Every structure is written in C-alpha cells, then in structure tokens.
C-alpha cells in the first residue's frame, strides 16, 4: 500500500434541481481539482455524475489530467443507486491492483442538493452496510455535502460519520468545495506521513459553508 497515493471519487448530483446552483457548483468542482494539483504525492480522481442515470466522467486518472467539468442538470435523484454502484465499481478496481500499489487513502465524496427519490437497485439499508464495511475493513473515508438539511439527516442513516456530514447554503456551494479541498489536502499530507486520517468538519468550517 502506498502512503503517497490517494484515490478520490467525486459523486456529483446533476439532477434538474441543481440548475439553480449550476454555475457555482461547476466552478467549485473545477476549483477543487485545481487545489489538489500542487500537493506532493499522487492523486487519482474519479468523477461520477448522476441523476436517474449514472455516468462516469473520468475514472482513476491523475489529477493533472482531469478534464474541465461541465454541469448540465437534468432528471431525478437516484442517489442510492449512484453511491452503491460507485462503491461496487471502486472496490472491484482496487481489488485488481497489487497490494503494494493500492492507495493509502481512499475517499468517496458525495455532493447533492436534494434527497433520494428514484433509485431502483440499491436500498438505504444495503448502502449503509456497504459504507460500514468499507470504512471498518478498508478504512475508506466518506464525506457527504448537501444544501438540503433533510438529505444530510438521511446520510446519517448511511453509516457516514457525523463529523463528515455537512450542510451548505445554496449560495455558498463554491465555498463548500473550497473547504472540502482544504480537508482533502490535509488528509493527503497526513497519510503521506503515515498518520491516521479522519476527515471531519469543524464548527468554523461549517460556518464558512453558510
């Protein structure tokens, strides 16, 4: 396992309701990617966008090669299907890597503006079991950001640590991505030094998202 290698997956809501914050969300995602480029060590980025469909924009590519992201809102919010499928696909991908080449830090970031409303394949119970397994067995880190307080409450039932859940104001989505970027930078640096990593938002950081 490589302490200098981080694998980050962004699961981004592109449902129709994202239209009201489209420009800021798009800018925030691209700024997040830029913020990671100067950090020592390697970072592989996967970007998944979802509505009632699931699309992989890029998968496990060096952060320097991540394309500029364009957000085009549409459709409903199949959040559970997106998260469940992404965990399954990430697990298969990492399992295929030699143990010595696997990333020392794996982080899944989920960003949405609303609640689950159209999943067909995965249930909240199943996704919670999957997240709990990856956290306890493989030490994956999960982060959940939403402009909907009810969605944040729902995420608590998915076994995501309370400290890694955060609500952001719709007009502060760019700042939410900025705070997230700083947290991921800190986590990458800590892991490179073989330190334990926890991604948790402080009260001050939460305030910055309001």
Short mmCIF file of C-alpha atoms in Angstrom, two decimals:
data_model
loop_
_atom_site.label_atom_id
_atom_site.label_comp_id
_atom_site.label_asym_id
_atom_site.label_seq_id
_atom_site.Cartn_x
_atom_site.Cartn_y
_atom_site.Cartn_z
CA UNK A 1 0.00 0.00 0.00
CA UNK A 2 1.34 3.41 -0.97
CA UNK A 3 1.04 6.19 1.58
CA UNK A 4 1.87 8.75 -1.13
CA UNK A 5 -1.06 7.70 -3.32
CA UNK A 6 -4.62 8.91 -2.75
CA UNK A 7 -7.74 7.81 -4.64
CA UNK A 8 -10.62 10.30 -4.56
CA UNK A 9 -14.04 9.74 -6.08
CA UNK A 10 -16.49 12.62 -6.50
CA UNK A 11 -20.14 11.56 -6.81
CA UNK A 12 -21.87 14.67 -8.12
CA UNK A 13 -25.62 15.27 -8.34
CA UNK A 14 -26.63 16.64 -11.74
CA UNK A 15 -30.39 16.32 -11.26
CA UNK A 16 -32.66 19.05 -12.57
CA UNK A 17 -32.88 20.87 -9.25
CA UNK A 18 -29.14 21.63 -9.48
CA UNK A 19 -29.93 24.21 -12.16
CA UNK A 20 -30.28 27.00 -9.58
CA UNK A 21 -26.69 26.48 -8.39
CA UNK A 22 -25.23 25.10 -11.60
CA UNK A 23 -22.63 27.78 -12.24
CA UNK A 24 -21.29 27.87 -8.68
CA UNK A 25 -21.30 24.08 -8.37
CA UNK A 26 -19.43 23.70 -11.64
CA UNK A 27 -16.88 26.30 -10.59
CA UNK A 28 -16.48 24.71 -7.18
CA UNK A 29 -15.75 21.28 -8.60
CA UNK A 30 -13.15 22.63 -11.01
CA UNK A 31 -11.55 24.70 -8.26
CA UNK A 32 -11.39 21.62 -6.04
CA UNK A 33 -9.48 19.75 -8.74
CA UNK A 34 -7.08 22.67 -9.21
CA UNK A 35 -6.45 22.88 -5.46
CA UNK A 36 -5.10 19.32 -5.43
CA UNK A 37 -2.57 19.65 -8.24
CA UNK A 38 0.23 21.31 -6.27
CA UNK A 39 0.09 18.88 -3.35
CA UNK A 40 3.04 16.45 -3.09
CA UNK A 41 2.22 12.84 -3.82
CA UNK A 42 -0.03 11.24 -6.40
CA UNK A 43 -3.78 11.65 -6.65
CA UNK A 44 -6.10 9.59 -8.82
CA UNK A 45 -9.51 11.15 -9.43
CA UNK A 46 -12.77 9.53 -10.43
CA UNK A 47 -15.71 11.79 -11.23
CA UNK A 48 -19.20 10.33 -11.42
CA UNK A 49 -22.32 12.36 -12.14
CA UNK A 50 -25.83 11.11 -11.63
CA UNK A 51 -29.50 11.92 -12.00
CA UNK A 52 -31.75 8.96 -12.66
CA UNK A 53 -28.84 7.75 -14.80
CA UNK A 54 -25.19 7.17 -13.89
CA UNK A 55 -22.24 8.47 -15.90
CA UNK A 56 -18.50 8.16 -15.31
CA UNK A 57 -16.83 11.37 -16.48
CA UNK A 58 -13.34 10.08 -15.71
CA UNK A 59 -12.03 7.12 -13.75
CA UNK A 60 -8.84 6.85 -11.69
CA UNK A 61 -6.81 9.31 -13.74
CA UNK A 62 -4.01 11.57 -12.46
CA UNK A 63 -5.40 14.83 -11.14
CA UNK A 64 -3.38 16.76 -13.72
CA UNK A 65 -5.38 15.06 -16.48
CA UNK A 66 -8.89 15.63 -15.12
CA UNK A 67 -10.94 17.44 -17.79
CA UNK A 68 -12.76 20.68 -17.10
CA UNK A 69 -16.15 19.72 -15.72
CA UNK A 70 -19.39 20.99 -17.24
CA UNK A 71 -22.54 20.51 -15.18
CA UNK A 72 -25.73 20.06 -17.18
CA UNK A 73 -28.64 19.48 -14.76
CA UNK A 74 -31.41 17.10 -15.74
CA UNK A 75 -33.52 14.25 -14.42
CA UNK A 76 -34.30 12.94 -10.93
CA UNK A 77 -32.11 11.99 -7.93
CA UNK A 78 -31.13 8.31 -7.82
CA UNK A 79 -28.64 8.92 -5.03
CA UNK A 80 -28.57 5.42 -3.53
CA UNK A 81 -28.05 3.77 -6.90
CA UNK A 82 -25.16 6.13 -7.67
CA UNK A 83 -23.43 5.61 -4.33
CA UNK A 84 -23.96 1.85 -4.29
CA UNK A 85 -22.75 1.35 -7.83
CA UNK A 86 -19.74 3.58 -7.28
CA UNK A 87 -18.68 1.66 -4.16
CA UNK A 88 -19.00 -1.64 -6.03
CA UNK A 89 -17.01 -0.40 -9.02
CA UNK A 90 -14.31 1.19 -6.87
CA UNK A 91 -13.95 -1.99 -4.84
CA UNK A 92 -13.51 -4.11 -7.97
CA UNK A 93 -10.97 -1.66 -9.40
CA UNK A 94 -8.85 -1.53 -6.24
CA UNK A 95 -9.03 -5.29 -5.70
CA UNK A 96 -7.46 -5.76 -9.14
CA UNK A 97 -4.39 -3.75 -8.11
CA UNK A 98 -1.36 -5.40 -6.49
CA UNK A 99 -1.47 -4.83 -2.73
CA UNK A 100 1.79 -2.88 -2.86
CA UNK A 101 0.35 -0.44 -5.41
CA UNK A 102 -3.00 0.27 -3.76
CA UNK A 103 -3.69 3.79 -2.49
CA UNK A 104 -3.03 4.51 1.16
CA UNK A 105 -6.07 6.80 1.28
CA UNK A 106 -9.40 6.19 -0.44
CA UNK A 107 -12.03 8.91 -0.15
CA UNK A 108 -15.57 9.00 -1.53
CA UNK A 109 -17.19 12.45 -1.68
CA UNK A 110 -20.95 12.73 -2.25
CA UNK A 111 -22.42 16.12 -3.14
CA UNK A 112 -26.13 16.70 -3.69
CA UNK A 113 -28.77 19.39 -3.38
CA UNK A 114 -31.66 17.13 -2.50
CA UNK A 115 -32.98 13.83 -1.25
CA UNK A 116 -33.07 10.40 -2.83
CA UNK A 117 -36.18 9.97 -4.98
CA UNK A 118 -35.67 7.48 -7.79
CA UNK A 119 -33.25 4.62 -7.00
CA UNK A 120 -34.25 1.16 -8.19
CA UNK A 121 -31.29 -1.12 -7.47
CA UNK A 122 -29.92 -0.18 -4.05
CA UNK A 123 -31.74 0.44 -0.76
CA UNK A 124 -30.59 2.71 2.05
CA UNK A 125 -30.02 -0.36 4.24
CA UNK A 126 -27.81 -2.01 1.63
CA UNK A 127 -25.78 1.16 1.01
CA UNK A 128 -25.32 1.67 4.76
CA UNK A 129 -23.94 -1.88 5.04
CA UNK A 130 -21.56 -1.25 2.15
CA UNK A 131 -20.27 2.01 3.59
CA UNK A 132 -19.82 0.49 7.04
CA UNK A 133 -17.87 -2.42 5.55
CA UNK A 134 -15.52 -0.23 3.53
CA UNK A 135 -14.91 2.06 6.50
CA UNK A 136 -14.26 -0.66 9.04
CA UNK A 137 -12.36 -3.16 6.89
CA UNK A 138 -10.51 -0.95 4.42
CA UNK A 139 -10.54 2.45 6.17
CA UNK A 140 -12.19 4.26 3.27
CA UNK A 141 -13.29 7.79 4.08
CA UNK A 142 -16.76 9.05 3.16
CA UNK A 143 -17.84 12.69 3.02
CA UNK A 144 -21.38 13.95 2.39
CA UNK A 145 -22.26 17.55 1.49
CA UNK A 146 -25.76 18.81 0.73
CA UNK A 147 -27.75 22.02 0.54
CA UNK A 148 -30.77 20.09 1.87
CA UNK A 149 -30.82 19.54 5.63
CA UNK A 150 -33.15 16.57 5.22
CA UNK A 151 -30.64 14.93 2.88
CA UNK A 152 -27.91 15.42 5.47
CA UNK A 153 -30.15 13.74 8.05
CA UNK A 154 -30.75 10.88 5.62
CA UNK A 155 -27.00 10.46 5.19
CA UNK A 156 -26.60 9.80 8.91
CA UNK A 157 -28.54 6.58 8.32
CA UNK A 158 -25.99 5.52 5.69
CA UNK A 159 -23.25 5.00 8.30
CA UNK A 160 -21.31 8.10 7.24
CA UNK A 161 -19.66 9.62 10.34
CA UNK A 162 -21.48 12.66 11.68
CA UNK A 163 -18.30 14.73 11.52
CA UNK A 164 -18.04 14.09 7.78
CA UNK A 165 -21.58 15.32 7.08
CA UNK A 166 -22.10 18.99 6.27
CA UNK A 167 -24.88 21.26 5.11
CA UNK A 168 -24.07 24.16 2.80
CA UNK A 169 -26.17 27.15 1.87
CA UNK A 170 -27.15 27.17 -1.78
CA UNK A 171 -25.30 30.44 -2.36
CA UNK A 172 -22.15 29.08 -0.67
CA UNK A 173 -21.62 25.96 -2.76
CA UNK A 174 -18.31 27.31 -4.05
CA UNK A 175 -17.10 27.86 -0.51
CA UNK A 176 -18.18 24.34 0.44
CA UNK A 177 -15.94 22.94 -2.28
CA UNK A 178 -13.11 25.20 -1.08
CA UNK A 179 -13.42 23.87 2.48
CA UNK A 180 -13.57 20.32 1.15
CA UNK A 181 -10.45 20.92 -0.91
CA UNK A 182 -8.54 22.04 2.17
CA UNK A 183 -9.70 18.96 4.09
CA UNK A 184 -8.56 16.60 1.36
CA UNK A 185 -5.19 18.35 1.07
CA UNK A 186 -4.68 17.95 4.83
CA UNK A 187 -5.71 14.29 4.70
CA UNK A 188 -3.33 13.55 1.84
CA UNK A 189 -0.42 15.19 3.64
CA UNK A 190 -1.18 13.33 6.87
CA UNK A 191 -1.42 9.97 5.12
CA UNK A 192 1.86 10.58 3.29
CA UNK A 193 3.46 10.86 6.74
CA UNK A 194 1.81 7.54 7.72
CA UNK A 195 -0.52 9.27 10.16
CA UNK A 196 -4.10 8.22 10.83
CA UNK A 197 -6.60 10.23 8.83
CA UNK A 198 -10.04 11.47 9.79
CA UNK A 199 -11.98 13.90 7.62
CA UNK A 200 -14.23 15.89 9.94
CA UNK A 201 -15.57 19.42 9.62
CA UNK A 202 -15.08 21.87 12.46
CA UNK A 203 -17.77 24.30 13.58
CA UNK A 204 -15.83 27.10 11.91
CA UNK A 205 -15.64 25.21 8.63
CA UNK A 206 -19.35 24.51 8.76
CA UNK A 207 -19.99 28.19 9.34
CA UNK A 208 -17.97 29.02 6.23
CA UNK A 209 -20.46 26.99 4.19
CA UNK A 210 -23.42 29.10 5.29
#
